[in-house]
């Protein structure tokens, strides 16, 4: 690598090496997909998904072009390599790739509107950071409105460096009972 010069671009990831750390982003890719799907002139939003309006099957909704929807989802999935902030929203929309409706397409468009608002976010890896592993997780315990399955997410840090993140809908529903004693 030294004969090729300093690493600045690798597999679509922009790498900015600075004396105090490394910044990895995909802002060029964000610009490319905004242009590809003609989202340059849209209004922006500050969040990638509406928190009080869960996505549902919407069987009575208007059908949309499956190929365009899947292309948009695929583009967003690739972007999650450096953008954990959109991981949950993209995964929620990806569940409807078989029969997407207008409401699902609107949710995907909201992610693009968010990206237009925040195109240059990425991952910062500071040079001087403690070498301690920390992990965080959260679950909504039956919060999926369609099947009442839990969604679990988490992230792992090595010092102040985010090294891994995930969001997963559980495959089974946990049943529990509570008994009150007098």
PDB file of C-alpha atoms in Angstrom:
ATOM      1  CA  UNK A   1       0.000   0.000   0.000  1.00  0.00           C
ATOM      2  CA  UNK A   2       2.871   2.392   0.626  1.00  0.00           C
ATOM      3  CA  UNK A   3       3.868   2.409  -3.050  1.00  0.00           C
ATOM      4  CA  UNK A   4       0.308   3.401  -3.958  1.00  0.00           C
ATOM      5  CA  UNK A   5       0.187   6.282  -1.502  1.00  0.00           C
ATOM      6  CA  UNK A   6      -2.083   6.999   1.435  1.00  0.00           C
ATOM      7  CA  UNK A   7      -5.393   5.114   1.516  1.00  0.00           C
ATOM      8  CA  UNK A   8      -8.238   7.521   0.669  1.00  0.00           C
ATOM      9  CA  UNK A   9     -10.883   5.369  -1.004  1.00  0.00           C
ATOM     10  CA  UNK A  10     -11.604   1.649  -0.559  1.00  0.00           C
ATOM     11  CA  UNK A  11     -14.664  -0.331  -1.760  1.00  0.00           C
ATOM     12  CA  UNK A  12     -16.818   2.791  -1.807  1.00  0.00           C
ATOM     13  CA  UNK A  13     -15.631   3.934   1.618  1.00  0.00           C
ATOM     14  CA  UNK A  14     -13.879   7.281   1.873  1.00  0.00           C
ATOM     15  CA  UNK A  15     -11.003   7.183   4.331  1.00  0.00           C
ATOM     16  CA  UNK A  16      -9.670  10.461   5.720  1.00  0.00           C
ATOM     17  CA  UNK A  17      -6.496   9.939   7.720  1.00  0.00           C
ATOM     18  CA  UNK A  18      -5.718  12.736  10.136  1.00  0.00           C
ATOM     19  CA  UNK A  19      -3.075  13.102  12.861  1.00  0.00           C
ATOM     20  CA  UNK A  20      -5.644  12.466  15.607  1.00  0.00           C
ATOM     21  CA  UNK A  21      -7.565   9.608  13.956  1.00  0.00           C
ATOM     22  CA  UNK A  22      -9.355   8.198  10.933  1.00  0.00           C
ATOM     23  CA  UNK A  23     -12.772   9.208   9.568  1.00  0.00           C
ATOM     24  CA  UNK A  24     -14.629   6.704   7.369  1.00  0.00           C
ATOM     25  CA  UNK A  25     -17.663   7.872   5.417  1.00  0.00           C
ATOM     26  CA  UNK A  26     -19.650   7.337   2.242  1.00  0.00           C
ATOM     27  CA  UNK A  27     -20.754  10.902   1.474  1.00  0.00           C
ATOM     28  CA  UNK A  28     -19.814  10.517  -2.210  1.00  0.00           C
ATOM     29  CA  UNK A  29     -22.023   7.418  -2.362  1.00  0.00           C
ATOM     30  CA  UNK A  30     -24.842   9.323  -0.629  1.00  0.00           C
ATOM     31  CA  UNK A  31     -24.608  12.011  -3.316  1.00  0.00           C
ATOM     32  CA  UNK A  32     -24.619   9.330  -6.029  1.00  0.00           C
ATOM     33  CA  UNK A  33     -27.774   7.589  -4.781  1.00  0.00           C
ATOM     34  CA  UNK A  34     -29.590  10.875  -4.163  1.00  0.00           C
ATOM     35  CA  UNK A  35     -28.841  11.716  -7.783  1.00  0.00           C
ATOM     36  CA  UNK A  36     -29.708   8.206  -9.054  1.00  0.00           C
ATOM     37  CA  UNK A  37     -33.168   8.253  -7.471  1.00  0.00           C
ATOM     38  CA  UNK A  38     -33.722  11.952  -8.207  1.00  0.00           C
ATOM     39  CA  UNK A  39     -33.833  13.181  -4.618  1.00  0.00           C
ATOM     40  CA  UNK A  40     -31.787  16.372  -5.041  1.00  0.00           C
ATOM     41  CA  UNK A  41     -34.753  18.715  -4.863  1.00  0.00           C
ATOM     42  CA  UNK A  42     -36.666  17.138  -1.976  1.00  0.00           C
ATOM     43  CA  UNK A  43     -37.228  18.648   1.426  1.00  0.00           C
ATOM     44  CA  UNK A  44     -35.186  17.191   4.276  1.00  0.00           C
ATOM     45  CA  UNK A  45     -36.064  15.587   7.592  1.00  0.00           C
ATOM     46  CA  UNK A  46     -34.137  15.189  10.841  1.00  0.00           C
ATOM     47  CA  UNK A  47     -34.944  11.516  11.520  1.00  0.00           C
ATOM     48  CA  UNK A  48     -34.765   8.452   9.235  1.00  0.00           C
ATOM     49  CA  UNK A  49     -38.070   6.945  10.425  1.00  0.00           C
ATOM     50  CA  UNK A  50     -41.208   8.093  12.196  1.00  0.00           C
ATOM     51  CA  UNK A  51     -41.102   6.764  15.747  1.00  0.00           C
ATOM     52  CA  UNK A  52     -44.844   6.981  16.393  1.00  0.00           C
ATOM     53  CA  UNK A  53     -45.961   5.414  13.087  1.00  0.00           C
ATOM     54  CA  UNK A  54     -44.837   1.773  12.721  1.00  0.00           C
ATOM     55  CA  UNK A  55     -44.692   0.136   9.292  1.00  0.00           C
ATOM     56  CA  UNK A  56     -47.457  -2.404   8.699  1.00  0.00           C
ATOM     57  CA  UNK A  57     -48.328  -4.767   5.825  1.00  0.00           C
ATOM     58  CA  UNK A  58     -50.885  -2.305   4.418  1.00  0.00           C
ATOM     59  CA  UNK A  59     -52.657  -4.931   2.286  1.00  0.00           C
ATOM     60  CA  UNK A  60     -55.131  -2.345   0.959  1.00  0.00           C
ATOM     61  CA  UNK A  61     -52.371   0.075  -0.031  1.00  0.00           C
ATOM     62  CA  UNK A  62     -51.375   1.034  -3.550  1.00  0.00           C
ATOM     63  CA  UNK A  63     -48.748  -1.245  -5.134  1.00  0.00           C
ATOM     64  CA  UNK A  64     -45.419   0.288  -6.189  1.00  0.00           C
ATOM     65  CA  UNK A  65     -42.732  -0.859  -8.616  1.00  0.00           C
ATOM     66  CA  UNK A  66     -40.978  -3.770  -6.889  1.00  0.00           C
ATOM     67  CA  UNK A  67     -37.748  -3.312  -8.850  1.00  0.00           C
ATOM     68  CA  UNK A  68     -37.356   0.360  -7.925  1.00  0.00           C
ATOM     69  CA  UNK A  69     -38.179  -0.381  -4.277  1.00  0.00           C
ATOM     70  CA  UNK A  70     -35.621  -3.205  -4.111  1.00  0.00           C
ATOM     71  CA  UNK A  71     -33.016  -1.073  -5.838  1.00  0.00           C
ATOM     72  CA  UNK A  72     -33.527   1.673  -3.271  1.00  0.00           C
ATOM     73  CA  UNK A  73     -33.315  -0.805  -0.370  1.00  0.00           C
ATOM     74  CA  UNK A  74     -30.160  -2.382  -1.819  1.00  0.00           C
ATOM     75  CA  UNK A  75     -28.522   1.024  -2.156  1.00  0.00           C
ATOM     76  CA  UNK A  76     -29.400   1.856   1.450  1.00  0.00           C
ATOM     77  CA  UNK A  77     -28.188  -1.533   2.740  1.00  0.00           C
ATOM     78  CA  UNK A  78     -24.753  -0.872   1.262  1.00  0.00           C
ATOM     79  CA  UNK A  79     -24.730   2.495   2.990  1.00  0.00           C
ATOM     80  CA  UNK A  80     -25.199   0.909   6.434  1.00  0.00           C
ATOM     81  CA  UNK A  81     -21.502  -0.097   6.290  1.00  0.00           C
ATOM     82  CA  UNK A  82     -20.663   3.370   7.596  1.00  0.00           C
ATOM     83  CA  UNK A  83     -24.044   4.683   8.744  1.00  0.00           C
ATOM     84  CA  UNK A  84     -25.402   2.858  11.826  1.00  0.00           C
ATOM     85  CA  UNK A  85     -27.885   5.735  12.228  1.00  0.00           C
ATOM     86  CA  UNK A  86     -30.038   4.361   9.370  1.00  0.00           C
ATOM     87  CA  UNK A  87     -29.683   0.634  10.169  1.00  0.00           C
ATOM     88  CA  UNK A  88     -33.026   0.206  11.965  1.00  0.00           C
ATOM     89  CA  UNK A  89     -35.049   2.174   9.412  1.00  0.00           C
ATOM     90  CA  UNK A  90     -33.517   0.377   6.423  1.00  0.00           C
ATOM     91  CA  UNK A  91     -34.079  -3.058   7.990  1.00  0.00           C
ATOM     92  CA  UNK A  92     -37.687  -2.165   8.814  1.00  0.00           C
ATOM     93  CA  UNK A  93     -38.327  -1.168   5.174  1.00  0.00           C
ATOM     94  CA  UNK A  94     -36.461  -4.202   3.823  1.00  0.00           C
ATOM     95  CA  UNK A  95     -39.092  -6.508   5.353  1.00  0.00           C
ATOM     96  CA  UNK A  96     -41.604  -5.377   2.728  1.00  0.00           C
ATOM     97  CA  UNK A  97     -39.588  -6.116  -0.425  1.00  0.00           C
ATOM     98  CA  UNK A  98     -41.956  -8.859  -1.632  1.00  0.00           C
ATOM     99  CA  UNK A  99     -45.051  -6.677  -1.966  1.00  0.00           C
ATOM    100  CA  UNK A 100     -44.137  -3.056  -1.253  1.00  0.00           C
ATOM    101  CA  UNK A 101     -46.933  -0.535  -0.971  1.00  0.00           C
ATOM    102  CA  UNK A 102     -46.978   3.251  -1.237  1.00  0.00           C
ATOM    103  CA  UNK A 103     -46.668   3.607   2.549  1.00  0.00           C
ATOM    104  CA  UNK A 104     -43.459   1.550   2.497  1.00  0.00           C
ATOM    105  CA  UNK A 105     -42.055   3.594  -0.386  1.00  0.00           C
ATOM    106  CA  UNK A 106     -42.826   6.768   1.579  1.00  0.00           C
ATOM    107  CA  UNK A 107     -40.828   5.351   4.511  1.00  0.00           C
ATOM    108  CA  UNK A 108     -37.877   4.660   2.179  1.00  0.00           C
ATOM    109  CA  UNK A 109     -38.152   8.175   0.750  1.00  0.00           C
ATOM    110  CA  UNK A 110     -37.990   9.514   4.303  1.00  0.00           C
ATOM    111  CA  UNK A 111     -34.621   7.769   4.749  1.00  0.00           C
ATOM    112  CA  UNK A 112     -33.388   9.505   1.591  1.00  0.00           C
ATOM    113  CA  UNK A 113     -34.701  12.833   2.887  1.00  0.00           C
ATOM    114  CA  UNK A 114     -32.760  12.213   6.101  1.00  0.00           C
ATOM    115  CA  UNK A 115     -29.620  11.404   4.095  1.00  0.00           C
ATOM    116  CA  UNK A 116     -29.990  14.665   2.212  1.00  0.00           C
ATOM    117  CA  UNK A 117     -30.161  16.451   5.584  1.00  0.00           C
ATOM    118  CA  UNK A 118     -27.120  14.547   7.003  1.00  0.00           C
ATOM    119  CA  UNK A 119     -24.999  13.437   4.001  1.00  0.00           C
ATOM    120  CA  UNK A 120     -21.569  13.567   5.632  1.00  0.00           C
ATOM    121  CA  UNK A 121     -21.969  11.428   8.742  1.00  0.00           C
ATOM    122  CA  UNK A 122     -19.591   8.525   9.206  1.00  0.00           C
ATOM    123  CA  UNK A 123     -17.406   6.686  11.677  1.00  0.00           C
ATOM    124  CA  UNK A 124     -14.665   8.405  13.667  1.00  0.00           C
ATOM    125  CA  UNK A 125     -11.820   6.283  14.990  1.00  0.00           C
ATOM    126  CA  UNK A 126      -9.649   8.438  17.283  1.00  0.00           C
ATOM    127  CA  UNK A 127      -5.983   7.561  17.528  1.00  0.00           C
ATOM    128  CA  UNK A 128      -5.781   7.933  21.291  1.00  0.00           C
ATOM    129  CA  UNK A 129      -8.570   5.900  22.846  1.00  0.00           C
ATOM    130  CA  UNK A 130      -8.620   3.450  25.755  1.00  0.00           C
ATOM    131  CA  UNK A 131      -8.422  -0.239  24.888  1.00  0.00           C
ATOM    132  CA  UNK A 132     -11.593  -1.267  26.765  1.00  0.00           C
ATOM    133  CA  UNK A 133     -14.438  -3.212  25.207  1.00  0.00           C
ATOM    134  CA  UNK A 134     -17.923  -1.877  25.965  1.00  0.00           C
ATOM    135  CA  UNK A 135     -21.196  -3.282  24.635  1.00  0.00           C
ATOM    136  CA  UNK A 136     -24.721  -1.894  24.713  1.00  0.00           C
ATOM    137  CA  UNK A 137     -27.990  -3.518  23.729  1.00  0.00           C
ATOM    138  CA  UNK A 138     -31.683  -2.780  23.797  1.00  0.00           C
ATOM    139  CA  UNK A 139     -34.870  -4.600  22.889  1.00  0.00           C
ATOM    140  CA  UNK A 140     -38.455  -3.475  22.465  1.00  0.00           C
ATOM    141  CA  UNK A 141     -39.976  -6.751  23.756  1.00  0.00           C
ATOM    142  CA  UNK A 142     -42.841  -7.452  21.400  1.00  0.00           C
ATOM    143  CA  UNK A 143     -42.987  -4.055  19.780  1.00  0.00           C
ATOM    144  CA  UNK A 144     -43.434  -5.225  16.171  1.00  0.00           C
ATOM    145  CA  UNK A 145     -47.025  -4.366  15.312  1.00  0.00           C
ATOM    146  CA  UNK A 146     -47.368  -7.165  12.758  1.00  0.00           C
ATOM    147  CA  UNK A 147     -46.358 -10.217  14.772  1.00  0.00           C
ATOM    148  CA  UNK A 148     -45.459  -8.908  18.248  1.00  0.00           C
ATOM    149  CA  UNK A 149     -41.881 -10.160  17.920  1.00  0.00           C
ATOM    150  CA  UNK A 150     -39.061  -8.308  19.616  1.00  0.00           C
ATOM    151  CA  UNK A 151     -36.483  -6.212  17.824  1.00  0.00           C
ATOM    152  CA  UNK A 152     -33.065  -6.208  19.390  1.00  0.00           C
ATOM    153  CA  UNK A 153     -30.192  -3.906  18.615  1.00  0.00           C
ATOM    154  CA  UNK A 154     -26.744  -3.343  19.942  1.00  0.00           C
ATOM    155  CA  UNK A 155     -23.335  -1.820  19.427  1.00  0.00           C
ATOM    156  CA  UNK A 156     -19.845  -2.560  20.586  1.00  0.00           C
ATOM    157  CA  UNK A 157     -17.100  -0.025  21.256  1.00  0.00           C
ATOM    158  CA  UNK A 158     -13.381  -0.497  21.665  1.00  0.00           C
ATOM    159  CA  UNK A 159     -12.688   2.559  23.773  1.00  0.00           C
ATOM    160  CA  UNK A 160     -14.368   5.403  21.855  1.00  0.00           C
ATOM    161  CA  UNK A 161     -14.268   3.478  18.546  1.00  0.00           C
ATOM    162  CA  UNK A 162     -17.490   1.926  17.282  1.00  0.00           C
ATOM    163  CA  UNK A 163     -16.438  -1.467  15.946  1.00  0.00           C
ATOM    164  CA  UNK A 164     -19.717  -3.341  15.455  1.00  0.00           C
ATOM    165  CA  UNK A 165     -23.469  -2.698  15.371  1.00  0.00           C
ATOM    166  CA  UNK A 166     -26.551  -4.738  14.623  1.00  0.00           C
ATOM    167  CA  UNK A 167     -30.323  -4.675  14.547  1.00  0.00           C
ATOM    168  CA  UNK A 168     -32.320  -7.897  14.406  1.00  0.00           C
ATOM    169  CA  UNK A 169     -35.935  -8.891  14.584  1.00  0.00           C
ATOM    170  CA  UNK A 170     -36.209 -12.055  16.654  1.00  0.00           C
ATOM    171  CA  UNK A 171     -37.331 -15.216  14.824  1.00  0.00           C
ATOM    172  CA  UNK A 172     -39.623 -16.453  17.590  1.00  0.00           C
ATOM    173  CA  UNK A 173     -42.021 -14.805  19.977  1.00  0.00           C
ATOM    174  CA  UNK A 174     -41.264 -15.252  23.666  1.00  0.00           C
ATOM    175  CA  UNK A 175     -44.218 -16.170  25.836  1.00  0.00           C
ATOM    176  CA  UNK A 176     -44.132 -15.452  29.537  1.00  0.00           C
ATOM    177  CA  UNK A 177     -46.593 -15.602  32.354  1.00  0.00           C
ATOM    178  CA  UNK A 178     -46.829 -13.883  35.686  1.00  0.00           C
ATOM    179  CA  UNK A 179     -48.551 -15.269  38.728  1.00  0.00           C
ATOM    180  CA  UNK A 180     -49.714 -13.059  41.581  1.00  0.00           C
ATOM    181  CA  UNK A 181     -49.580 -14.544  45.038  1.00  0.00           C
ATOM    182  CA  UNK A 182     -51.801 -13.345  47.868  1.00  0.00           C
TER     183      UNK A 182
END
